[in-house]
Amino acid sequence: QVQLVESGGGLVQAGGSLRLSCAASGRTLSNNAMGWFRQVPGKEREFVSGITWYGGTYYGESVKGRFTISRDNAKNTVFLEMKSLKPEDTAVYYCAARWSVVVGTTRGEYDYWGQGTQVTVSS
């Protein structure tokens, strides 16, 4: 069984930065694609970013140029560096893992999820 635990969320002013972490346990995920999603109440869970096992990266249109995903396979951890944050980035951010080397961009493509971490950007 895989457990994913996110950390690093919080309250930040518009224009600020945060770094989210997702620590995996239960088994190594170095050969798995990982993703970050976000969700606000009443809306669908939105793809934010994904990374392949070899470090290929993908981003949602709304975060391109501002967010950077990375992974440290030795530590079984994935990161999301978020810069130039906007109030519309406010959401619960979820880490996810899938049994594939290919990044998925929809919720149903992922097999494991973390509990989420709240990110709030004030204007």
Tab-separated table of N, CA and C in Angstrom:
chain	number	residue	atom	x	y	z
A	1	GLN	N	0.840	-1.191	0.000
A	1	GLN	CA	0.000	0.000	0.000
A	1	GLN	C	0.875	1.241	0.000
A	2	VAL	N	0.514	2.210	-0.819
A	2	VAL	CA	1.279	3.447	-0.926
A	2	VAL	C	0.574	4.544	-0.130
A	3	GLN	N	1.348	5.270	0.642
A	3	GLN	CA	0.824	6.455	1.333
A	3	GLN	C	1.549	7.683	0.806
A	4	LEU	N	0.782	8.728	0.548
A	4	LEU	CA	1.330	10.000	0.094
A	4	LEU	C	0.940	11.068	1.107
A	5	VAL	N	1.920	11.836	1.538
A	5	VAL	CA	1.653	12.882	2.523
A	5	VAL	C	2.187	14.203	1.993
A	6	GLU	N	1.276	15.156	1.806
A	6	GLU	CA	1.665	16.480	1.333
A	6	GLU	C	1.980	17.385	2.516
A	7	SER	N	2.833	18.352	2.271
A	7	SER	CA	3.133	19.370	3.263
A	7	SER	C	3.571	20.631	2.548
A	8	GLY	N	3.599	21.745	3.288
A	8	GLY	CA	4.101	22.983	2.719
A	8	GLY	C	3.045	24.005	2.364
A	9	GLY	N	1.782	23.638	2.494
A	9	GLY	CA	0.736	24.608	2.198
A	9	GLY	C	0.674	25.687	3.264
A	10	GLY	N	-0.134	26.712	2.992
A	10	GLY	CA	-0.279	27.781	3.963
A	10	GLY	C	-0.891	29.004	3.334
A	11	LEU	N	-0.786	30.105	4.060
A	11	LEU	CA	-1.329	31.390	3.620
A	11	LEU	C	-0.190	32.264	3.112
A	12	VAL	N	-0.359	32.836	1.937
A	12	VAL	CA	0.670	33.680	1.347
A	12	VAL	C	-0.007	34.826	0.612
A	13	GLN	N	0.674	35.938	0.519
A	13	GLN	CA	0.144	37.072	-0.217
A	13	GLN	C	0.351	36.871	-1.718
A	14	ALA	N	-0.488	37.523	-2.497
A	14	ALA	CA	-0.341	37.477	-3.949
A	14	ALA	C	1.066	37.919	-4.334
A	15	GLY	N	1.656	37.182	-5.277
A	15	GLY	CA	3.026	37.453	-5.691
A	15	GLY	C	4.059	36.652	-4.930
A	16	GLY	N	3.627	36.010	-3.869
A	16	GLY	CA	4.544	35.235	-3.043
A	16	GLY	C	4.786	33.835	-3.579
A	17	SER	N	5.516	33.054	-2.793
A	17	SER	CA	5.911	31.707	-3.211
A	17	SER	C	5.656	30.704	-2.098
A	18	LEU	N	5.453	29.467	-2.505
A	18	LEU	CA	5.353	28.341	-1.587
A	18	LEU	C	5.991	27.135	-2.258
A	19	ARG	N	6.452	26.217	-1.429
A	19	ARG	CA	6.989	24.964	-1.954
A	19	ARG	C	6.257	23.809	-1.286
A	20	LEU	N	5.554	23.035	-2.090
A	20	LEU	CA	4.862	21.864	-1.577
A	20	LEU	C	5.741	20.630	-1.714
A	21	SER	N	5.607	19.736	-0.759
A	21	SER	CA	6.316	18.458	-0.806
A	21	SER	C	5.313	17.325	-0.714
A	22	CYS	N	5.657	16.205	-1.324
A	22	CYS	CA	4.833	15.007	-1.257
A	22	CYS	C	5.772	13.843	-0.976
A	23	ALA	N	5.679	13.305	0.221
A	23	ALA	CA	6.526	12.188	0.618
A	23	ALA	C	5.751	10.891	0.486
A	24	ALA	N	6.345	9.944	-0.224
A	24	ALA	CA	5.698	8.659	-0.440
A	24	ALA	C	6.313	7.601	0.466
A	25	SER	N	5.481	6.692	0.921
A	25	SER	CA	5.961	5.565	1.715
A	25	SER	C	5.184	4.323	1.312
A	26	GLY	N	5.692	3.181	1.695
A	26	GLY	CA	5.030	1.924	1.361
A	26	GLY	C	5.747	1.176	0.249
A	27	ARG	N	6.239	1.912	-0.720
A	27	ARG	CA	7.073	1.351	-1.760
A	27	ARG	C	7.714	2.494	-2.524
A	28	THR	N	8.800	2.176	-3.215
A	28	THR	CA	9.460	3.211	-3.984
A	28	THR	C	8.643	3.547	-5.226
A	29	LEU	N	8.600	4.821	-5.554
A	29	LEU	CA	7.833	5.275	-6.705
A	29	LEU	C	8.743	5.869	-7.776
A	30	SER	N	10.007	5.481	-7.777
A	30	SER	CA	10.959	6.084	-8.705
A	30	SER	C	10.619	5.776	-10.157
A	31	ASN	N	9.850	4.716	-10.418
A	31	ASN	CA	9.480	4.357	-11.785
A	31	ASN	C	8.061	4.767	-12.149
A	32	ASN	N	7.453	5.563	-11.287
A	32	ASN	CA	6.060	5.947	-11.488
A	32	ASN	C	5.934	7.421	-11.841
A	33	ALA	N	4.951	7.723	-12.667
A	33	ALA	CA	4.609	9.118	-12.897
A	33	ALA	C	3.879	9.653	-11.667
A	34	MET	N	4.141	10.904	-11.344
A	34	MET	CA	3.529	11.565	-10.201
A	34	MET	C	2.847	12.839	-10.678
A	35	GLY	N	1.831	13.261	-9.950
A	35	GLY	CA	1.127	14.464	-10.363
A	35	GLY	C	0.678	15.302	-9.190
A	36	TRP	N	0.410	16.559	-9.490
A	36	TRP	CA	-0.221	17.470	-8.527
A	36	TRP	C	-1.534	17.955	-9.141
A	37	PHE	N	-2.566	17.929	-8.338
A	37	PHE	CA	-3.877	18.436	-8.720
A	37	PHE	C	-4.310	19.440	-7.666
A	38	ARG	N	-5.326	20.209	-7.995
A	38	ARG	CA	-5.903	21.105	-7.010
A	38	ARG	C	-7.413	21.151	-7.176
A	39	GLN	N	-8.070	21.510	-6.086
A	39	GLN	CA	-9.525	21.521	-6.105
A	39	GLN	C	-10.063	22.603	-5.185
A	40	VAL	N	-11.066	23.294	-5.684
A	40	VAL	CA	-11.814	24.253	-4.871
A	40	VAL	C	-13.231	23.720	-4.733
A	41	PRO	N	-13.920	24.084	-3.688
A	41	PRO	CA	-15.276	23.569	-3.476
A	41	PRO	C	-16.190	23.846	-4.659
A	42	GLY	N	-16.909	22.808	-5.058
A	42	GLY	CA	-17.867	22.954	-6.143
A	42	GLY	C	-17.283	22.813	-7.531
A	43	LYS	N	-15.970	22.583	-7.610
A	43	LYS	CA	-15.340	22.441	-8.924
A	43	LYS	C	-14.638	21.102	-9.038
A	44	GLU	N	-14.355	20.721	-10.289
A	44	GLU	CA	-13.637	19.481	-10.539
A	44	GLU	C	-12.179	19.611	-10.086
A	45	ARG	N	-11.604	18.460	-9.756
A	45	ARG	CA	-10.181	18.455	-9.419
A	45	ARG	C	-9.394	18.740	-10.694
A	46	GLU	N	-8.508	19.706	-10.613
A	46	GLU	CA	-7.801	20.231	-11.789
A	46	GLU	C	-6.352	19.768	-11.816
A	47	PHE	N	-5.905	19.317	-12.978
A	47	PHE	CA	-4.490	18.950	-13.154
A	47	PHE	C	-3.625	20.207	-13.072
A	48	VAL	N	-2.591	20.141	-12.264
A	48	VAL	CA	-1.651	21.253	-12.120
A	48	VAL	C	-0.328	20.931	-12.798
A	49	SER	N	0.225	19.760	-12.468
A	49	SER	CA	1.535	19.415	-13.002
A	49	SER	C	1.782	17.933	-12.836
A	50	GLY	N	2.652	17.385	-13.692
A	50	GLY	CA	3.027	15.984	-13.587
A	50	GLY	C	4.476	15.797	-13.972
A	51	ILE	N	5.047	14.690	-13.493
A	51	ILE	CA	6.446	14.413	-13.795
A	51	ILE	C	6.598	12.922	-14.025
A	52	THR	N	7.350	12.581	-15.078
A	52	THR	CA	7.599	11.175	-15.383
A	52	THR	C	8.731	10.642	-14.507
A	53	TRP	N	8.977	9.339	-14.610
A	53	TRP	CA	10.018	8.747	-13.775
A	53	TRP	C	11.387	9.308	-14.121
A	54	TYR	N	11.580	9.731	-15.384
A	54	TYR	CA	12.890	10.223	-15.796
A	54	TYR	C	12.982	11.746	-15.731
A	55	GLY	N	11.918	12.411	-15.246
A	55	GLY	CA	11.991	13.851	-15.038
A	55	GLY	C	11.314	14.707	-16.088
A	56	GLY	N	10.620	14.086	-17.033
A	56	GLY	CA	9.853	14.875	-17.981
A	56	GLY	C	8.696	15.566	-17.274
A	57	THR	N	8.456	16.839	-17.589
A	57	THR	CA	7.466	17.601	-16.832
A	57	THR	C	6.331	18.122	-17.705
A	58	TYR	N	5.160	18.266	-17.091
A	58	TYR	CA	3.968	18.743	-17.768
A	58	TYR	C	3.250	19.702	-16.824
A	59	TYR	N	2.604	20.721	-17.419
A	59	TYR	CA	1.933	21.732	-16.603
A	59	TYR	C	0.573	22.091	-17.187
A	60	GLY	N	-0.343	22.430	-16.292
A	60	GLY	CA	-1.593	23.007	-16.737
A	60	GLY	C	-1.346	24.414	-17.246
A	61	GLU	N	-2.210	24.860	-18.157
A	61	GLU	CA	-2.000	26.158	-18.787
A	61	GLU	C	-1.950	27.303	-17.773
A	62	SER	N	-2.740	27.216	-16.751
A	62	SER	CA	-2.842	28.320	-15.806
A	62	SER	C	-1.620	28.481	-14.909
A	63	VAL	N	-0.736	27.487	-14.885
A	63	VAL	CA	0.426	27.572	-13.999
A	63	VAL	C	1.752	27.566	-14.741
A	64	LYS	N	1.700	27.413	-16.056
A	64	LYS	CA	2.946	27.395	-16.831
A	64	LYS	C	3.748	28.664	-16.616
A	65	GLY	N	5.042	28.487	-16.414
A	65	GLY	CA	5.922	29.631	-16.206
A	65	GLY	C	5.990	30.105	-14.758
A	66	ARG	N	5.077	29.605	-13.910
A	66	ARG	CA	5.072	30.025	-12.503
A	66	ARG	C	5.364	28.860	-11.548
A	67	PHE	N	4.963	27.656	-11.923
A	67	PHE	CA	5.154	26.485	-11.068
A	67	PHE	C	6.233	25.577	-11.678
A	68	THR	N	6.950	24.903	-10.801
A	68	THR	CA	7.972	23.950	-11.237
A	68	THR	C	7.842	22.678	-10.419
A	69	ILE	N	7.712	21.566	-11.102
A	69	ILE	CA	7.648	20.268	-10.427
A	69	ILE	C	9.008	19.601	-10.518
A	70	SER	N	9.360	18.878	-9.467
A	70	SER	CA	10.616	18.128	-9.470
A	70	SER	C	10.448	16.914	-8.562
A	71	ARG	N	11.403	16.013	-8.635
A	71	ARG	CA	11.347	14.835	-7.780
A	71	ARG	C	12.732	14.444	-7.331
A	72	ASP	N	12.784	13.838	-6.167
A	72	ASP	CA	14.011	13.293	-5.615
A	72	ASP	C	13.728	11.814	-5.369
A	73	ASN	N	14.121	10.980	-6.318
A	73	ASN	CA	13.796	9.558	-6.225
A	73	ASN	C	14.484	8.883	-5.030
A	74	ALA	N	15.636	9.389	-4.662
A	74	ALA	CA	16.338	8.809	-3.510
A	74	ALA	C	15.533	9.001	-2.227
A	75	LYS	N	14.764	10.102	-2.176
A	75	LYS	CA	13.956	10.388	-0.988
A	75	LYS	C	12.485	10.060	-1.204
A	76	ASN	N	12.161	9.526	-2.380
A	76	ASN	CA	10.773	9.162	-2.674
A	76	ASN	C	9.838	10.350	-2.475
A	77	THR	N	10.272	11.497	-2.955
A	77	THR	CA	9.553	12.746	-2.706
A	77	THR	C	9.402	13.541	-3.993
A	78	VAL	N	8.250	14.194	-4.121
A	78	VAL	CA	7.982	15.073	-5.249
A	78	VAL	C	7.716	16.476	-4.702
A	79	PHE	N	8.145	17.470	-5.433
A	79	PHE	CA	8.008	18.855	-4.988
A	79	PHE	C	7.228	19.669	-6.022
A	80	LEU	N	6.591	20.720	-5.541
A	80	LEU	CA	5.960	21.687	-6.428
A	80	LEU	C	6.338	23.078	-5.935
A	81	GLU	N	7.206	23.720	-6.695
A	81	GLU	CA	7.624	25.081	-6.376
A	81	GLU	C	6.639	26.016	-7.052
A	82	MET	N	6.009	26.888	-6.267
A	82	MET	CA	4.987	27.785	-6.785
A	82	MET	C	5.425	29.223	-6.569
A	83	LYS	N	5.528	29.967	-7.653
A	83	LYS	CA	5.954	31.360	-7.579
A	83	LYS	C	4.885	32.257	-8.201
A	84	SER	N	4.998	33.554	-7.946
A	84	SER	CA	4.049	34.534	-8.485
A	84	SER	C	2.615	34.081	-8.248
A	85	LEU	N	2.347	33.681	-7.045
A	85	LEU	CA	1.026	33.128	-6.718
A	85	LEU	C	-0.065	34.178	-6.847
A	86	LYS	N	-1.232	33.711	-7.289
A	86	LYS	CA	-2.387	34.568	-7.503
A	86	LYS	C	-3.540	34.083	-6.612
A	87	PRO	N	-4.469	34.952	-6.301
A	87	PRO	CA	-5.622	34.507	-5.494
A	87	PRO	C	-6.353	33.312	-6.112
A	88	GLU	N	-6.370	33.228	-7.432
A	88	GLU	CA	-7.051	32.111	-8.095
A	88	GLU	C	-6.292	30.797	-7.953
A	89	ASP	N	-5.091	30.816	-7.398
A	89	ASP	CA	-4.373	29.583	-7.099
A	89	ASP	C	-4.837	28.968	-5.775
A	90	THR	N	-5.676	29.685	-5.062
A	90	THR	CA	-6.192	29.177	-3.790
A	90	THR	C	-6.976	27.893	-4.011
A	91	ALA	N	-6.597	26.834	-3.297
A	91	ALA	CA	-7.219	25.524	-3.466
A	91	ALA	C	-6.588	24.549	-2.480
A	92	VAL	N	-7.168	23.372	-2.399
A	92	VAL	CA	-6.501	22.255	-1.746
A	92	VAL	C	-5.674	21.552	-2.819
A	93	TYR	N	-4.408	21.355	-2.539
A	93	TYR	CA	-3.507	20.736	-3.494
A	93	TYR	C	-3.262	19.284	-3.086
A	94	TYR	N	-3.409	18.401	-4.072
A	94	TYR	CA	-3.271	16.973	-3.848
A	94	TYR	C	-2.116	16.403	-4.661
A	95	CYS	N	-1.384	15.509	-4.050
A	95	CYS	CA	-0.349	14.733	-4.720
A	95	CYS	C	-0.953	13.398	-5.130
A	96	ALA	N	-0.514	12.876	-6.273
A	96	ALA	CA	-1.056	11.617	-6.752
A	96	ALA	C	0.022	10.797	-7.437
A	97	ALA	N	-0.159	9.482	-7.417
A	97	ALA	CA	0.767	8.566	-8.071
A	97	ALA	C	-0.015	7.591	-8.939
A	98	ARG	N	0.595	7.200	-10.041
A	98	ARG	CA	-0.080	6.234	-10.898
A	98	ARG	C	0.889	5.142	-11.310
A	99	TRP	N	0.336	3.965	-11.593
A	99	TRP	CA	1.145	2.826	-11.991
A	99	TRP	C	1.414	2.887	-13.491
A	100	SER	N	2.150	3.920	-13.857
A	100	SER	CA	2.538	4.112	-15.236
A	100	SER	C	3.738	5.043	-15.255
A	101	VAL	N	4.521	4.955	-16.295
A	101	VAL	CA	5.646	5.879	-16.437
A	101	VAL	C	5.193	7.165	-17.123
A	102	VAL	N	3.967	7.162	-17.637
A	102	VAL	CA	3.442	8.286	-18.400
A	102	VAL	C	2.586	9.166	-17.498
A	103	VAL	N	2.752	10.460	-17.624
A	103	VAL	CA	1.944	11.396	-16.841
A	103	VAL	C	0.498	11.390	-17.342
A	104	GLY	N	-0.442	11.341	-16.423
A	104	GLY	CA	-1.848	11.493	-16.752
A	104	GLY	C	-2.303	12.874	-16.351
A	105	THR	N	-3.355	13.368	-16.991
A	105	THR	CA	-3.842	14.705	-16.677
A	105	THR	C	-5.260	14.702	-16.130
A	106	THR	N	-5.805	13.526	-15.878
A	106	THR	CA	-7.150	13.447	-15.312
A	106	THR	C	-7.126	12.653	-14.023
A	107	ARG	N	-8.067	12.969	-13.177
A	107	ARG	CA	-8.139	12.362	-11.856
A	107	ARG	C	-8.197	10.839	-11.913
A	108	GLY	N	-8.966	10.312	-12.827
A	108	GLY	CA	-9.177	8.874	-12.904
A	108	GLY	C	-7.956	8.067	-13.312
A	109	GLU	N	-6.919	8.738	-13.778
A	109	GLU	CA	-5.722	8.035	-14.225
A	109	GLU	C	-4.755	7.731	-13.086
A	110	TYR	N	-5.048	8.232	-11.907
A	110	TYR	CA	-4.142	8.062	-10.782
A	110	TYR	C	-4.695	7.058	-9.768
A	111	ASP	N	-3.766	6.323	-9.164
A	111	ASP	CA	-4.139	5.211	-8.313
A	111	ASP	C	-4.067	5.543	-6.825
A	112	TYR	N	-3.224	6.474	-6.444
A	112	TYR	CA	-3.055	6.824	-5.028
A	112	TYR	C	-3.080	8.334	-4.885
A	113	TRP	N	-3.648	8.760	-3.761
A	113	TRP	CA	-3.790	10.183	-3.490
A	113	TRP	C	-3.398	10.503	-2.054
A	114	GLY	N	-2.851	11.694	-1.886
A	114	GLY	CA	-2.610	12.190	-0.546
A	114	GLY	C	-3.863	12.838	0.015
A	115	GLN	N	-3.751	13.341	1.240
A	115	GLN	CA	-4.915	13.909	1.905
A	115	GLN	C	-5.137	15.361	1.515
A	116	GLY	N	-4.160	15.972	0.881
A	116	GLY	CA	-4.284	17.352	0.438
A	116	GLY	C	-3.700	18.345	1.428
A	117	THR	N	-3.267	19.469	0.903
A	117	THR	CA	-2.766	20.567	1.724
A	117	THR	C	-3.359	21.874	1.191
A	118	GLN	N	-3.825	22.708	2.114
A	118	GLN	CA	-4.506	23.945	1.718
A	118	GLN	C	-3.493	25.023	1.352
A	119	VAL	N	-3.724	25.656	0.222
A	119	VAL	CA	-2.955	26.826	-0.194
A	119	VAL	C	-3.942	27.980	-0.335
A	120	THR	N	-3.676	29.060	0.379
A	120	THR	CA	-4.537	30.236	0.322
A	120	THR	C	-3.691	31.440	-0.055
A	121	VAL	N	-4.092	32.116	-1.120
A	121	VAL	CA	-3.369	33.285	-1.600
A	121	VAL	C	-4.274	34.499	-1.414
A	122	SER	N	-3.821	35.422	-0.602
A	122	SER	CA	-4.612	36.621	-0.325
A	122	SER	C	-4.249	37.733	-1.296
A	123	SER	N	-5.226	38.565	-1.600
A	123	SER	CA	-4.991	39.654	-2.562
A	123	SER	C	-4.548	40.920	-1.861
